[in-house]
Short mmCIF file of C-alpha atoms and ligand atoms in Angstrom, two decimals:
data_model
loop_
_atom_site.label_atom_id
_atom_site.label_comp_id
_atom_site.label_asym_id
_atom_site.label_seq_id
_atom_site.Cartn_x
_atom_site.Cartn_y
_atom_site.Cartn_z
CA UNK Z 819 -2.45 9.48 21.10
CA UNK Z 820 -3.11 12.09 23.76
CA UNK Z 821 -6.12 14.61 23.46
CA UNK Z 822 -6.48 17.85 24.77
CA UNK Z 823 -10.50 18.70 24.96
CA UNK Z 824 -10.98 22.75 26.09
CA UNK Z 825 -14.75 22.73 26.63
CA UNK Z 826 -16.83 23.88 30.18
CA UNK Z 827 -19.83 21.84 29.62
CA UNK Z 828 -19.51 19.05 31.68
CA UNK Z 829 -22.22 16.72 30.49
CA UNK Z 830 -20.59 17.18 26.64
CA UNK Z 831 -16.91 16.96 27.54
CA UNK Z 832 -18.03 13.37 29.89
CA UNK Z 833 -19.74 12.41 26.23
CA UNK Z 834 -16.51 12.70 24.41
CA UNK Z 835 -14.36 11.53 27.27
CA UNK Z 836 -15.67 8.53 27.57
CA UNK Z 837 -16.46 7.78 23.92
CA UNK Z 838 -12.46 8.36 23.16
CA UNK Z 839 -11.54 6.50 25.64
CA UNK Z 840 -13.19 3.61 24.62
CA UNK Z 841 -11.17 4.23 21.37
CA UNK Z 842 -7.90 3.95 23.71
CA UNK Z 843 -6.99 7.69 23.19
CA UNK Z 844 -6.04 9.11 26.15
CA UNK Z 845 -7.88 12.39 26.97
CA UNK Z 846 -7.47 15.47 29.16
CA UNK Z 847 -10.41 18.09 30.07
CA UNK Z 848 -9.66 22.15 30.61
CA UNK Z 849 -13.35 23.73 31.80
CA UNK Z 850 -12.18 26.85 31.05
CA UNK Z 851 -10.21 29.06 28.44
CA UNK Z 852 -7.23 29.78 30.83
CA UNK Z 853 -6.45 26.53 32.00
CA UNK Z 854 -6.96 25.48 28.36
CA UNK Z 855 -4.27 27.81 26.93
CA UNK Z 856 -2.24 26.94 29.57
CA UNK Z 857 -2.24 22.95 29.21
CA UNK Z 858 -2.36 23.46 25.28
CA UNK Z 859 1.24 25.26 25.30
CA UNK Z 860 2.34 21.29 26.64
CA UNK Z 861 3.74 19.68 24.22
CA UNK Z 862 2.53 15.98 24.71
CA UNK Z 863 -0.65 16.83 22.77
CA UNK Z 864 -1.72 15.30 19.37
CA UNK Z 865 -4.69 17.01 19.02
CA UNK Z 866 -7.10 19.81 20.63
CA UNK Z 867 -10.92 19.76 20.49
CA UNK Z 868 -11.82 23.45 21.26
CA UNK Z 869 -15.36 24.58 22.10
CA UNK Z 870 -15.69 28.74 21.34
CA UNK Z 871 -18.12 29.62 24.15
CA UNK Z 872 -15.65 29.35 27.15
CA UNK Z 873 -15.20 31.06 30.28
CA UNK Z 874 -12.05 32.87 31.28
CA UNK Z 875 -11.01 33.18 27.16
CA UNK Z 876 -13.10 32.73 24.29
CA UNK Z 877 -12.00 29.79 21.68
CA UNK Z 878 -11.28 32.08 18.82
CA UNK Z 879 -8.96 34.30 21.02
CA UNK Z 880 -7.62 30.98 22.57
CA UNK Z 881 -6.44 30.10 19.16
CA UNK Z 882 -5.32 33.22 17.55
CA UNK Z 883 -3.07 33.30 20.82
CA UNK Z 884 -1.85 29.40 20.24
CA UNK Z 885 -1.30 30.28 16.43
CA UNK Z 886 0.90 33.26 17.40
CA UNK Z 887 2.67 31.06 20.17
CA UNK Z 888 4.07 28.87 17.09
CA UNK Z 889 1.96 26.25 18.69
CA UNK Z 890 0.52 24.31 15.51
CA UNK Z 891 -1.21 21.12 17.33
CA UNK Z 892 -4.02 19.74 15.09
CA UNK Z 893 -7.19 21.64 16.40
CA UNK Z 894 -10.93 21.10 15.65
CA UNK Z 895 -13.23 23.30 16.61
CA UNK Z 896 -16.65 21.84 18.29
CA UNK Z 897 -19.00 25.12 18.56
CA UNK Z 898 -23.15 25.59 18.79
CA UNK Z 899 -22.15 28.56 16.58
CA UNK Z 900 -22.12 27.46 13.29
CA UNK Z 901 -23.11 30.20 10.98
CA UNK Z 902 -20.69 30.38 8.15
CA UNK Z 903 -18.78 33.41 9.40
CA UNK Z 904 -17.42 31.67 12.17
CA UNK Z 905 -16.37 28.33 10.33
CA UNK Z 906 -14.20 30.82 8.13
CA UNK Z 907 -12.92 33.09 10.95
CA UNK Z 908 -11.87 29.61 13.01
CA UNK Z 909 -10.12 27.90 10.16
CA UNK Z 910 -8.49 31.42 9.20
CA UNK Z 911 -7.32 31.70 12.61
CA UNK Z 912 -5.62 28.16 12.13
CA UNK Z 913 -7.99 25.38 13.45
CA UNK Z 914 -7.58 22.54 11.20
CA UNK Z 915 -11.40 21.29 11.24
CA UNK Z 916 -14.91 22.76 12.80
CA UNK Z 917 -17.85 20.31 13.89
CA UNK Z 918 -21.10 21.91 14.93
CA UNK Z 919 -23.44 20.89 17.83
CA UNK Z 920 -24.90 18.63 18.26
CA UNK Z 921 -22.79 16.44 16.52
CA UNK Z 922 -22.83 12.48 16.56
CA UNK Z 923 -20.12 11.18 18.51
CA UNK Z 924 -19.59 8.87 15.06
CA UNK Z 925 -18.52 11.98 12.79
CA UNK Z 926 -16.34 13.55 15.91
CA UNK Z 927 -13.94 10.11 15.90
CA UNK Z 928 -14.15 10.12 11.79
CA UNK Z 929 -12.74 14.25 11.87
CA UNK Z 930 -10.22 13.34 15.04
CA UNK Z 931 -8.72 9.91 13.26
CA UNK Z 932 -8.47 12.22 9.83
CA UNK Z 933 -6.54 14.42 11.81
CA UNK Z 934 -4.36 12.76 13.45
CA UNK Z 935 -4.06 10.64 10.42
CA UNK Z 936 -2.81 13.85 8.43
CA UNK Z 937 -0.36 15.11 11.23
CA UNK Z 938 1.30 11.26 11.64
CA UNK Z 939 4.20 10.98 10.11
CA UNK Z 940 4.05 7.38 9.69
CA UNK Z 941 3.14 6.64 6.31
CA UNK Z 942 1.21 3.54 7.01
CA UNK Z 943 -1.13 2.69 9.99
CA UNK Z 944 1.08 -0.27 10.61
CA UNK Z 945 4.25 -0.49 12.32
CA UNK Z 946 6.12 -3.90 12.95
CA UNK Z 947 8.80 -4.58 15.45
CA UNK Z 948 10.39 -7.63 15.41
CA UNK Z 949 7.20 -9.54 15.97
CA UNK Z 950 5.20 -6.80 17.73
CA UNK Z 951 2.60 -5.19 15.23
CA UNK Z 952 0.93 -1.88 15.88
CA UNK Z 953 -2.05 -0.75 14.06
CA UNK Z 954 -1.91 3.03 14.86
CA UNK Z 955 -5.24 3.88 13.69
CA UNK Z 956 -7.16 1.34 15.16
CA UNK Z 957 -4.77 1.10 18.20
CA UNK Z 958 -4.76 -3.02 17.65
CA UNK Z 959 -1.35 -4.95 18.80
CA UNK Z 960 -0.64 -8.12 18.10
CA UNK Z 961 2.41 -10.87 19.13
CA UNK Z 962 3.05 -12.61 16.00
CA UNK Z 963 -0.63 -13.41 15.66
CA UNK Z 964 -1.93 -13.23 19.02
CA UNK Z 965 -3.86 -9.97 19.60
CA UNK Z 966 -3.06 -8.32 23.28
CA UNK Z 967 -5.56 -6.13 25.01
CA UNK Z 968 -3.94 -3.50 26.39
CA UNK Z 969 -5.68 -0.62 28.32
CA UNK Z 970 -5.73 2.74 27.01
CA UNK Z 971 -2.63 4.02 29.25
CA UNK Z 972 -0.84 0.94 27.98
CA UNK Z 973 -1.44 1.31 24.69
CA UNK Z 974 -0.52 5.04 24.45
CA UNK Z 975 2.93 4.58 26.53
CA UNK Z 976 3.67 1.81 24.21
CA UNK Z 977 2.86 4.53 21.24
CA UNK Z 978 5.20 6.60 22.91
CA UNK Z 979 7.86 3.99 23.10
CA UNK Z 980 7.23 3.72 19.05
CA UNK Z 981 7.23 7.16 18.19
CA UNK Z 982 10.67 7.80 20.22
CA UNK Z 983 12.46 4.62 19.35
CA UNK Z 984 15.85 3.83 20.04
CA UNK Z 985 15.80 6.77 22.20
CA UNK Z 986 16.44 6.51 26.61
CA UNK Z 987 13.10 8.22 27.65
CA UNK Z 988 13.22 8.93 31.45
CA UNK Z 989 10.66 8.63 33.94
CA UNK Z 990 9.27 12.27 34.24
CA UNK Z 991 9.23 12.52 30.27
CA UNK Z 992 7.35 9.02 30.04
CA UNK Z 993 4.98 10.33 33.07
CA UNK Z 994 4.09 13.58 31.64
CA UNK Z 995 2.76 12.29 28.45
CA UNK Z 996 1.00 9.05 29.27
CA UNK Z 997 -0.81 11.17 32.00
CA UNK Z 998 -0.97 14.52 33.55
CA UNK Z 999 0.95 17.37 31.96
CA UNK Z 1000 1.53 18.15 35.56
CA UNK Z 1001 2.52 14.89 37.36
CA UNK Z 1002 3.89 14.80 40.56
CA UNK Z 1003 6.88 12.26 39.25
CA UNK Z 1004 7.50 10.97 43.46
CA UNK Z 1005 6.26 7.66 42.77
CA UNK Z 1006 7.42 4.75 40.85
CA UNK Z 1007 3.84 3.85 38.92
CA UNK Z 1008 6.05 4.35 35.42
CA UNK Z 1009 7.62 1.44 36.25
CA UNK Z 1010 4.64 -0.40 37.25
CA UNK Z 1011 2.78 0.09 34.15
CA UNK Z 1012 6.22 -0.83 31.96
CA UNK Z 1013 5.85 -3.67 33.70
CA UNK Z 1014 2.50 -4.59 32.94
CA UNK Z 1015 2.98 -3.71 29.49
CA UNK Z 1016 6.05 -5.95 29.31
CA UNK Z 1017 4.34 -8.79 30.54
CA UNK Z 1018 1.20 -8.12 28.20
CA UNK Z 1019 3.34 -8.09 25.53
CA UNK Z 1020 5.30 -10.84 26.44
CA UNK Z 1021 8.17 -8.53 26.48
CA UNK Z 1022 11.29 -11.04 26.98
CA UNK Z 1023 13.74 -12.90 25.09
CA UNK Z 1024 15.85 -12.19 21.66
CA UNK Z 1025 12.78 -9.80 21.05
CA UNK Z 1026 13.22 -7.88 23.61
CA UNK Z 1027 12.10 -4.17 22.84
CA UNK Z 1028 11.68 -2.29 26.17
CA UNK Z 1029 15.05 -2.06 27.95
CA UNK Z 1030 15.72 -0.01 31.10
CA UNK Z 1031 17.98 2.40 30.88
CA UNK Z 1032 19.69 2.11 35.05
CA UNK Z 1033 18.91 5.45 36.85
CA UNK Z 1034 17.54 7.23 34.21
CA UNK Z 1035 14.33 5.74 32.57
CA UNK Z 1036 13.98 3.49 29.45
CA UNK Z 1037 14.23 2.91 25.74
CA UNK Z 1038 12.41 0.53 23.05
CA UNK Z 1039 15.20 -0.91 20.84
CA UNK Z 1040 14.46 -2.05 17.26
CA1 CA S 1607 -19.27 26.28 25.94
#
């Protein structure tokens, strides 16, 4: 799962960085509204924590513009302003969820897993594979019963995989939403982190799930 976090102070957005990070989500950091809007039109986003006091554009008219763009990621809002007035005007304006500093870093992951738990459409956490099984909300994989540790990168590009099974992905696709929306796709680290992943999974065999796809990128068979 790939975050989008719009918020210029640098000490906070390091806080929640790091903290979902260690939950294996990968996250991205706009300082300002601009560059915000900008990387929230991408479309490799699961969900955007906005802060309201921004330079460049404010949150609310950051959203009211995203709304209006037909752009309907999950948003939460994460604002010192939290007189009642605002909570409405935000979630009229379309966020999905407001948290008010300072918050604990506990209650932040509790709103963002209920959000992206609402917008998934799986309709269990779990997802087996042949004998791969993903827990998507607590981002655990295990071979038969073995649990792998995988790294956050190589736990959301085998997400990815999941979520566009049985479909060729190519590199640039694969590239832009395990890491930067705006990857410079000259080098060939996709296909050394596939191959990691394969060989953390134990990718090889009759249950074979990552295939390549020659000249074009790859695709995760059921
Ligand atoms: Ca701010």
């Amino acid at each position: 799962m790939k975050i989008l976090l719009i918020e210029d102070e640098i000490k906070v957005s390091a806080f929640i960085k790091r903290g979902l990070e260690n939950e294996r989500y990968i996250v991205e950091v706009a300082q300002d509204g601009i560059k915000g809007l900008e990387m929230a039109h991408y479309p490799s986003f699961d969900l955007i924590i906005l802060d309201l006091m921004l330079p460049g554009i404010d949150g609310f008219t950051l959203l009211r513009q995203l709304r209006e763009a037909e752009i309907h990621t999950p948003l939460l809002i994460l604002s010192a302003k939290d007189a009642i007035e605002d909570r409405i005007h935000g979630l009229n304006l379309g966020a999905d969820d407001y948290l008010s500093k300072p918050f604990s870093f506990g209650e932040l992951l509790a709103r963002v897993r209920a959000l992206l738990r609402r917008s998934s459409t799986q309709s269990n956490n779990t997802t087996t594979i042949k004998d791969l099984k993903i827990n998507l909300m607590t981002h655990e994989v295990f071979k038969g019963n073995e649990q792998i540790e995988l790294t956050a990168k190589e736990y959301a590009l085998l997400e990815f995989f999941i979520n566009n099974a049985n479909r060729a992905i190519n590199r640039i696709t694969i590239a832009e939403h395990v890491w930067r929306y705006d990857f410079d796709p000259g080098t060939n680290f996709v296909d050394v982190y596939i191959n990691r992943l394969r060989k953390k999974i134990k990718d090889t065999g009759e249950n074979k799930l990552i295939h390549t796809v020659r000249g074009y990128g790859y695709i995760l068979k059921t």
